[in-house]
Coordinates of C-alpha atoms and ligand atoms in Angstrom, one line a residue:
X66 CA -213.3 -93.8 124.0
X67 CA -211.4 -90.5 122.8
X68 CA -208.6 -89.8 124.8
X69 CA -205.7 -87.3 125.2
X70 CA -202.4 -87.8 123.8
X71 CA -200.0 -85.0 124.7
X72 CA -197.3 -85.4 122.0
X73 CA -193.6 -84.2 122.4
X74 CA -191.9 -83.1 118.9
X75 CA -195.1 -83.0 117.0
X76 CA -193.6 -80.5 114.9
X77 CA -191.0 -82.6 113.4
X78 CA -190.7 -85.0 110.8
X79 CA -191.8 -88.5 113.0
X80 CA -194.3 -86.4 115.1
X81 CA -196.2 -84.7 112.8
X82 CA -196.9 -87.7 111.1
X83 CA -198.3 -89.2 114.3
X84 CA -200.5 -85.8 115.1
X85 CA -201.7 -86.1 111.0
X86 CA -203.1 -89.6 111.6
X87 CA -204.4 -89.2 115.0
X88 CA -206.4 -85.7 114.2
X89 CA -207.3 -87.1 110.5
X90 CA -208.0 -91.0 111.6
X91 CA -209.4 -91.1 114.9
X92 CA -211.1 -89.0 117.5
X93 CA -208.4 -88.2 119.8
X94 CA -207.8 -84.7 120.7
X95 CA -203.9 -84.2 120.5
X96 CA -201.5 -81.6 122.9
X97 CA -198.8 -81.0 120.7
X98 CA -195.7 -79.9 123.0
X99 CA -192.7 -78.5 120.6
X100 CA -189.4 -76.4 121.4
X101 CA -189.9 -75.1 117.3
X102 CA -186.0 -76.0 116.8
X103 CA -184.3 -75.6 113.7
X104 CA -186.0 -78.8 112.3
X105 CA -189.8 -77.9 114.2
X106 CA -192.5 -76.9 111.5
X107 CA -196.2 -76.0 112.0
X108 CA -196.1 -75.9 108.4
X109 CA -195.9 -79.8 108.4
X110 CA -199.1 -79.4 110.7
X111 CA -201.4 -77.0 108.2
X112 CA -203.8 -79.5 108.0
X113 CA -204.5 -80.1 111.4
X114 CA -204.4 -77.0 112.9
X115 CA -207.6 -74.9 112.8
X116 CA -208.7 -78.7 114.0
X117 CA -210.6 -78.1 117.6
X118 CA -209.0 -81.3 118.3
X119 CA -205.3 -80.2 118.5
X120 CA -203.6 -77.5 120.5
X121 CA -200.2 -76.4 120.2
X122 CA -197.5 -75.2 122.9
X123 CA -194.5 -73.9 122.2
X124 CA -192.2 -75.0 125.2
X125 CA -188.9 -76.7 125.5
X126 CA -189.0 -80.4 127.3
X127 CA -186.2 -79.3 129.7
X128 CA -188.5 -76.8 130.8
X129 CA -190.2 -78.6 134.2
X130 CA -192.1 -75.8 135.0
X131 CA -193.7 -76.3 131.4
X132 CA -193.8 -79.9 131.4
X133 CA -195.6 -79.6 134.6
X134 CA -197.9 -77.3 133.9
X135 CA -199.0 -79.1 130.3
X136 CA -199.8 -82.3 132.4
X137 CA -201.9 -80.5 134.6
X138 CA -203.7 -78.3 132.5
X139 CA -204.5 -80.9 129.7
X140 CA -204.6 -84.2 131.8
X141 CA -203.6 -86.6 128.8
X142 CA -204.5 -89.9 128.9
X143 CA -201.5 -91.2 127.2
X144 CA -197.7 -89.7 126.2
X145 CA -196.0 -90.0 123.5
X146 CA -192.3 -88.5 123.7
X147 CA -190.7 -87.9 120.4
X148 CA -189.3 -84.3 120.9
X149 CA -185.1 -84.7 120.6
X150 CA -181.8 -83.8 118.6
X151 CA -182.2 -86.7 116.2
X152 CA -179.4 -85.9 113.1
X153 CA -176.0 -87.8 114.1
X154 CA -173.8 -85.7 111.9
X155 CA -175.5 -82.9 114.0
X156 CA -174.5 -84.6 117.3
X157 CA -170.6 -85.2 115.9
X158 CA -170.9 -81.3 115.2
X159 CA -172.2 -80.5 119.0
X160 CA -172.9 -83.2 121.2
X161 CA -174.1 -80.6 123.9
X162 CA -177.7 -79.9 122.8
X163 CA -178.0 -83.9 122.5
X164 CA -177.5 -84.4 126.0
X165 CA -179.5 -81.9 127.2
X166 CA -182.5 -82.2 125.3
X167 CA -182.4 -86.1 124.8
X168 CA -181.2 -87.0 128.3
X169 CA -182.0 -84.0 130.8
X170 CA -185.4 -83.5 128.3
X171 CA -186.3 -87.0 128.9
X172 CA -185.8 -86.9 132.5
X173 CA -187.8 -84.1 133.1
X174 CA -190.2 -85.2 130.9
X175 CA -190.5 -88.3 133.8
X176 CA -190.5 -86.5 136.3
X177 CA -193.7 -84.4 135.6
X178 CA -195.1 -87.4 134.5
X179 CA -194.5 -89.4 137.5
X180 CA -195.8 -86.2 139.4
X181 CA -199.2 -85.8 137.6
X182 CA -199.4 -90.3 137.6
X183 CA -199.3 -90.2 141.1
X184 CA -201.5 -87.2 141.8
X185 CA -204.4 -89.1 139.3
X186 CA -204.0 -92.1 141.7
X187 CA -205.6 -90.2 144.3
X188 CA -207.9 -88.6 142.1
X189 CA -208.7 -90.8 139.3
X190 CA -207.8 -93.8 139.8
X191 CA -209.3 -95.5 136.6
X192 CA -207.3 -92.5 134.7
X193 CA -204.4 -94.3 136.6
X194 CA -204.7 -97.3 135.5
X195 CA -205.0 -96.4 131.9
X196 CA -202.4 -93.8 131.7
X197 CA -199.2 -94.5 129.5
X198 CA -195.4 -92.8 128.5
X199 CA -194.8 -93.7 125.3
X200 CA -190.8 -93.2 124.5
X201 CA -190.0 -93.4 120.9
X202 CA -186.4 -94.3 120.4
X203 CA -183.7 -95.5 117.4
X204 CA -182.7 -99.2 116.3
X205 CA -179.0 -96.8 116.7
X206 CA -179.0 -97.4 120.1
X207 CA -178.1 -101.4 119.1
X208 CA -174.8 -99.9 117.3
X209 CA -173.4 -102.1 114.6
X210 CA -174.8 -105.1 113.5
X211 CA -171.2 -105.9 111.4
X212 CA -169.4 -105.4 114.6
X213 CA -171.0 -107.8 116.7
X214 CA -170.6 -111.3 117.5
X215 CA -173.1 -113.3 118.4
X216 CA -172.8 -116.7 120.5
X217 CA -172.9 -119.7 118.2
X218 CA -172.7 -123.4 118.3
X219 CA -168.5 -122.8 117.9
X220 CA -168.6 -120.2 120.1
X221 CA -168.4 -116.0 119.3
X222 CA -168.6 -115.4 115.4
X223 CA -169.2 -112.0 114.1
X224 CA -172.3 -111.3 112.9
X225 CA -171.5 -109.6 109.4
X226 CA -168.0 -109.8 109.1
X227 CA -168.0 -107.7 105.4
X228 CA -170.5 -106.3 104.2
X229 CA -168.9 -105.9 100.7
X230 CA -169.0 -109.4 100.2
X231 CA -171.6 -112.0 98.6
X232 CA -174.7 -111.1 96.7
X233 CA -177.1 -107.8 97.9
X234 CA -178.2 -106.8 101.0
X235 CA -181.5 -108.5 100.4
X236 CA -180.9 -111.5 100.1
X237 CA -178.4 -111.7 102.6
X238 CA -180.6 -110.1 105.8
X239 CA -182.8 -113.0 105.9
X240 CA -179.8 -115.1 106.8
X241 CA -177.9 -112.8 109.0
X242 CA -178.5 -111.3 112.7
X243 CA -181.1 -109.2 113.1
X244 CA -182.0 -106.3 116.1
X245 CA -184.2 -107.8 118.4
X246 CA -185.8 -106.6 121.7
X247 CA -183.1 -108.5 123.6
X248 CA -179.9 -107.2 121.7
X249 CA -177.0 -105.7 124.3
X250 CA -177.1 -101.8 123.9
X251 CA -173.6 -100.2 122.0
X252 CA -173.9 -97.3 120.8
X253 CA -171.8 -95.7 118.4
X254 CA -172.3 -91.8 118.5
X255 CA -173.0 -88.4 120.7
X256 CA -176.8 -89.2 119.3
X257 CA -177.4 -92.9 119.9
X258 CA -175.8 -92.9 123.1
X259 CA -178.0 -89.9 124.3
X260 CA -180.9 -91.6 123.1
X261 CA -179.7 -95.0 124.8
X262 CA -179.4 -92.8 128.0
X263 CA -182.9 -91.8 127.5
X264 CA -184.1 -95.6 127.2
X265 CA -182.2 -96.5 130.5
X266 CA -184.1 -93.5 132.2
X267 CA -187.6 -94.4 130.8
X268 CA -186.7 -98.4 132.0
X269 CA -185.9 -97.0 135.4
X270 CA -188.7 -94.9 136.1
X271 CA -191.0 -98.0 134.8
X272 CA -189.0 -100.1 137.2
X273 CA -188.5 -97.8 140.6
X274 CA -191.7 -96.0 140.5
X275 CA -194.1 -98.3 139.0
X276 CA -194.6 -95.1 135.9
X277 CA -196.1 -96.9 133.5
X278 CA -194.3 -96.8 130.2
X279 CA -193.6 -98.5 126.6
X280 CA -190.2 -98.2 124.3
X281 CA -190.0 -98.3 120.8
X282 CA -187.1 -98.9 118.7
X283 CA -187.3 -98.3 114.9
X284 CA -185.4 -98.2 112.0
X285 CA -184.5 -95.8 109.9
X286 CA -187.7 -93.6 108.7
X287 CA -188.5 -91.8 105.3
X288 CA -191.2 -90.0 103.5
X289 CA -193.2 -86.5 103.2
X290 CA -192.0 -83.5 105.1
X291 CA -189.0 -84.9 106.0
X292 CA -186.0 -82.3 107.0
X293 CA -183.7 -82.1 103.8
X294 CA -180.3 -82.8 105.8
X295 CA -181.6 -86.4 106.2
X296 CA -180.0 -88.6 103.0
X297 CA -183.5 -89.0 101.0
X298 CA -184.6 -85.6 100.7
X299 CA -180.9 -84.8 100.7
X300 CA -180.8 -86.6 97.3
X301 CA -183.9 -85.7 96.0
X302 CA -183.7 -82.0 95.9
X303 CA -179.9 -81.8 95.3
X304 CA -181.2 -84.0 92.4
X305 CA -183.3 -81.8 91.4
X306 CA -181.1 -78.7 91.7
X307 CA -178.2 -80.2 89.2
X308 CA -176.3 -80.7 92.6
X309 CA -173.5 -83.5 93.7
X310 CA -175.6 -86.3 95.6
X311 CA -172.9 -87.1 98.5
X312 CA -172.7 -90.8 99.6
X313 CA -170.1 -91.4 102.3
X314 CA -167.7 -93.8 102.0
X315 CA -168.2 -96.2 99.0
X316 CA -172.3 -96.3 99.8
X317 CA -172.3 -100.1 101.4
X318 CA -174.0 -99.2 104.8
X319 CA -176.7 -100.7 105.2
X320 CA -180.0 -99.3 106.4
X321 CA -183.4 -100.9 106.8
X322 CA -186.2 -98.3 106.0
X323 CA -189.5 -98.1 106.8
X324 CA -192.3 -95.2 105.6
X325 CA -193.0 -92.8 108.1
X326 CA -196.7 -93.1 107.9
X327 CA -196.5 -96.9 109.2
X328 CA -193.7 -95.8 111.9
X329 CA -196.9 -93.4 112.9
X330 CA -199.9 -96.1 112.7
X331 CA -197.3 -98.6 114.8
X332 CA -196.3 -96.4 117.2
X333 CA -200.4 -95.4 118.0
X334 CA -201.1 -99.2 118.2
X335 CA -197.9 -99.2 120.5
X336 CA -199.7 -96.9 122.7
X337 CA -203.1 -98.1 122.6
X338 CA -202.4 -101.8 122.9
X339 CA -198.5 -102.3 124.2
X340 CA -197.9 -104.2 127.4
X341 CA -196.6 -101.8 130.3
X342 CA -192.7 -102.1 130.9
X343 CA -192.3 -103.8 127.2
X344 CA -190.3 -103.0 124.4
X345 CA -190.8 -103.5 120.6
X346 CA -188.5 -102.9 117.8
X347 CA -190.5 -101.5 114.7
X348 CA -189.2 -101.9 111.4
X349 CA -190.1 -102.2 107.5
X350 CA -188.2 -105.5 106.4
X351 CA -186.4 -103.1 104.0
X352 CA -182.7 -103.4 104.5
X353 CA -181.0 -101.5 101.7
X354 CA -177.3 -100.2 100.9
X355 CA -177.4 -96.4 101.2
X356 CA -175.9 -96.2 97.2
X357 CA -178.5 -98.6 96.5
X358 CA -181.3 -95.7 97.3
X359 CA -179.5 -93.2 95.9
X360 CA -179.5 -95.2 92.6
X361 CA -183.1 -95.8 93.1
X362 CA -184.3 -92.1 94.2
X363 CA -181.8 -90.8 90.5
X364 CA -184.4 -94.0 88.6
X365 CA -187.2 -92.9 89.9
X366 CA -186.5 -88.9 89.1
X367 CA -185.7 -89.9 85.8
X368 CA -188.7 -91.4 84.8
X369 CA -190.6 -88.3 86.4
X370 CA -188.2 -85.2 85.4
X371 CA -186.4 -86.4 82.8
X372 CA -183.5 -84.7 81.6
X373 CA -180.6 -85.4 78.6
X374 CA -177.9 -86.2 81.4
X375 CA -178.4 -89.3 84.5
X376 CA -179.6 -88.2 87.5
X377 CA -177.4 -91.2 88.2
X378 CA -174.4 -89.0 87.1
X379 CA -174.5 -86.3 89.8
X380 CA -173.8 -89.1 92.5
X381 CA -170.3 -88.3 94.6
X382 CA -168.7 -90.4 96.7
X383 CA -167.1 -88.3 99.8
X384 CA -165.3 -89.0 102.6
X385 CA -167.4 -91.3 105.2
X386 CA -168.9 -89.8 108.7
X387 CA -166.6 -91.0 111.6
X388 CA -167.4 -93.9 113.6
X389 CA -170.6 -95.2 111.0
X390 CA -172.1 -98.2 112.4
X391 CA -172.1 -100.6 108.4
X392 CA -175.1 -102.0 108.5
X393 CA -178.1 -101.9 111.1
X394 CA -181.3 -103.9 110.5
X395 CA -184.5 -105.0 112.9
X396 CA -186.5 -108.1 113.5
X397 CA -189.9 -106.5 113.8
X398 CA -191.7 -109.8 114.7
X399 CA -192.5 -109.0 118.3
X400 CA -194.8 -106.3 117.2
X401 CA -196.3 -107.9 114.0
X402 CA -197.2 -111.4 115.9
X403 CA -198.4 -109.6 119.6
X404 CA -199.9 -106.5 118.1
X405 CA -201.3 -107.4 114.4
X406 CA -198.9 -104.5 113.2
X407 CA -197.6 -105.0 109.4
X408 CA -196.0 -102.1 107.5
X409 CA -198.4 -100.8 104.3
X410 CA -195.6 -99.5 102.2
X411 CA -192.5 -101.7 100.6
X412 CA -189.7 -99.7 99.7
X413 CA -190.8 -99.2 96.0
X414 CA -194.0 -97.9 96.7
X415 CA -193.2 -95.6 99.2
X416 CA -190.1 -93.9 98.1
X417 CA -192.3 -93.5 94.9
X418 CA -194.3 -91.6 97.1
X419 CA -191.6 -89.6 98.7
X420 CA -190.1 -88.5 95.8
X421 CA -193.7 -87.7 94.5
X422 CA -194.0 -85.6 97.0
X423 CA -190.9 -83.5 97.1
X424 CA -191.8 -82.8 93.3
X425 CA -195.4 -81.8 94.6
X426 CA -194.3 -79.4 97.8
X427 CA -192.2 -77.3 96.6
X428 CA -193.4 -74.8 98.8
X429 CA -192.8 -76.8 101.7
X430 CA -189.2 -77.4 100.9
X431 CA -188.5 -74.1 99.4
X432 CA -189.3 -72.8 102.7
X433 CA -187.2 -74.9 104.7
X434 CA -183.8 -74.6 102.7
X435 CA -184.7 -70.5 102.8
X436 CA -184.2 -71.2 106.9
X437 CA -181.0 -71.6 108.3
X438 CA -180.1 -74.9 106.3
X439 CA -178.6 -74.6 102.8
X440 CA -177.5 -78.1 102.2
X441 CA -174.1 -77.9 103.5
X442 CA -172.3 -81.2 104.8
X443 CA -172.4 -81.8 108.8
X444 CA -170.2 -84.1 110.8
X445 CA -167.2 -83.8 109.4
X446 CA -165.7 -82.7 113.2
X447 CA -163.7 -85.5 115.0
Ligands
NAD237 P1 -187.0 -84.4 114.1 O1 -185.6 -83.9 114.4 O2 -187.6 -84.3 112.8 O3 -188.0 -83.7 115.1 C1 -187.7 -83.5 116.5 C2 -188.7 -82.5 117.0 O4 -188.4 -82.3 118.4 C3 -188.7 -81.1 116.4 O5 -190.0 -80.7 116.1 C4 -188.0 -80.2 117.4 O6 -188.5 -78.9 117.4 C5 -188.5 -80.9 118.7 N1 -187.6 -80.6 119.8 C6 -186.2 -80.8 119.8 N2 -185.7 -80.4 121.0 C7 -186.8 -80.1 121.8 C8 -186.9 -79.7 123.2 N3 -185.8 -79.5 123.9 N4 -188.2 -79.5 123.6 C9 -189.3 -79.7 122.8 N5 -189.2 -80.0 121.6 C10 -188.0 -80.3 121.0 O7 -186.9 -85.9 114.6 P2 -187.7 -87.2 114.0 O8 -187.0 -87.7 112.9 O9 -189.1 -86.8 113.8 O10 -187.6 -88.2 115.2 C11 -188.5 -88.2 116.3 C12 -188.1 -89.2 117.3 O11 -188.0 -90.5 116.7 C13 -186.8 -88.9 117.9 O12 -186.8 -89.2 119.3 C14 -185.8 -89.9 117.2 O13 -184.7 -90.2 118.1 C15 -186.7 -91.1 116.9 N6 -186.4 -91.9 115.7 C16 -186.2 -91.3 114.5 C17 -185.9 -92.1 113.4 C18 -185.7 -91.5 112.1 O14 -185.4 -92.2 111.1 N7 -185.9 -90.2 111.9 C19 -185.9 -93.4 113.6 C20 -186.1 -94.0 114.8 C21 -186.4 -93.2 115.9

């Protein structure tokens, strides 16, 4: 059965991915709600748009007059909220717009859900039944998997006590303590903890008033039409441009990565097929030290555009953001064993892909650095 899904930040890089495979891949008609912030673009959305399928609406989350009035006017079937401040250097810069939009967003965003829920119990109550608040959150929200401890046989140990020590961040993740639905929240900046707030609400309103609703926590994300202040594309087009590639600190932290086109097909399946008032962490089995990718992005560019110097050359270590969490990395079982979801891409293949495409869309790109963002380094502030 087609249904409705009014999305919230469908014009950034996570959302549009999920309007792209819900317009192209099923038969779902999409309401695409989007403040157009500094890192909104339709032109992530081109090929969906003249698609009688999806409607856009420019309107700011916080908005409840807005939020109410989309609900009503396009009774969705199922939402999925992904519209928020999402860069942590951005958040160290100015916390403010992180609490507003990912806390007081998110709390409006409720409330006119909760509003239009109850008014469809008295009017359709099948449509009741159904209806779903998807909240799409961070693996950040955990904080640092080196700073924990974790109860053991001999009691408290922590969890990854260096990790500079032993053999690569492969090998040693199977071993070592992984994010699970269960792990205590402690996060470690302005935008994990807003988005942790934002959790806490969603639980509550699930909890209080019955709203029924579904969290998921993922790991880092990467691919097309991703915002260039964000490390991959970072590296790739600085690459490109015979710029310094910055890796803070020395380049041990350790990130597990998943494509963002199977963050989108998981986070649908989430949707569809989740069980009301559950969470489940999503993530790609890909934990890798940041210096590690950059290396790997400089290979890969090499081989593509290659030049008489290393791509490898051009990397710079610089002084590390304050308070980054060392390594973070998720056990995605939950979802692969109850919902049948398994990532597509490894890391090779699809940061092949990414950096394919960056070489491809220039236009895209071109366009974005032209805006406001030229590059610079954020989150330097204390
Ligand atoms: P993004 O920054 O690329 O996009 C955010 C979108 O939200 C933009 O289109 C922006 O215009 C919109 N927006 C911001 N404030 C708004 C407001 N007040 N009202 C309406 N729209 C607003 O973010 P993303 O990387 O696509 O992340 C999407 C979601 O997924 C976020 O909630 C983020 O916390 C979560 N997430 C991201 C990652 C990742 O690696 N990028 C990983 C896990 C979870």
């Amino acid at each position: 059965m087609p249904k409705t899904f009014l999305i919230t930040g469908g014009a950034g890089f996570i959302g549009s991915a999920v309007v792209r495979e819900l317009i192209h891949n099923t038969d779902h008609t999409v309401i695409n709600v989007d403040k157009l912030t500094y890192a909104g673009n339709l032109e992530s959305l081109e090929t969906v748009a003249n698609n009688p399928r999806y409607t856009f609406i420019q309107a700011d989350i916080c908005d409840a007059k807005a939020m109410q009035q989309a609900f009503n006017t396009h009774q969705p079937d199922v939402v999925m909220h992904l519209a928020a401040e999402s860069h942590v250097d951005r958040s160290i810069d100015g916390p403010a717009a992180f609490m507003e939009t990912n806390i007081i967003g998110t709390y409006t965003l409720l409330e006119a859900a909760k509003n239009y829920w109850r008014s469809l119990k008295e009017t359709n109550p099948a449509k009741a039944e159904t209806f779903r608040f998807h909240h799409i959150s961070t693996d950040e929200v955990y904080g640092d998997l080196a700073e924990q401890t974790f109860p053991t046989p001999h009691g408290s140990e922590p969890a990854f006590p260096s990790p500079l020590a032993g053999e690569g961040p492969g090998e040693r993740g199977q071993s070592l303590p992984l994010f699970t639905e269960t792990t205590p929240y402690a996060p470690s900046s302005p935008y994990s903890a807003s988005k942790a707030s934002s959790d806490h609400l969603v639980r509550a309103w699930q909890r209080t008033y019955g709203l029924p609703t579904l969290i998921t926590n993922c790991s880092n994300n990467y691919g097309p039409y991703h915002f260039p202040e964000k490390l991959i594309p970072l590296v790739i087009l600085n690459a490109l441009a015979g710029k310094p590639l910055p890796v803070y600190g020395d380049g041990s932290q350790i990130r597990d990565w998943l494509y963002v086109e199977d963050h989108a097909r998981a986070l649908i399946l989430v949707a569809q097929n989740g069980g009301v008032g559950e969470t489940y962490n999503i993530g790609g089995h890909n934990e890798k030290q940041n210096i590690e990718v950059v290396q790997t992005i400089c290979d890969i560019l090499q081989e593509q555009v290659p030049k008489s110097t290393n791509y490898r050359d051009q990397i710079t270590f610089v002084a590390d953001r304050p308070g980054h969490d060392l390594r973070y990395a998720i056990d995605a079982s939950k979802i692969e064993r109850e919902l049948g979801w398994t990532p597509r891409e490894t890391f090779e293949t699809g940061l092949r892909k990414t950096v394919l495409w960056y070489i491809e869309n220039k236009i895209w790109w071109k366009r974005v650095q032209d805006g406001s963002y030229q590059g610079e380094r954020l989150g330097v502030s204390t």
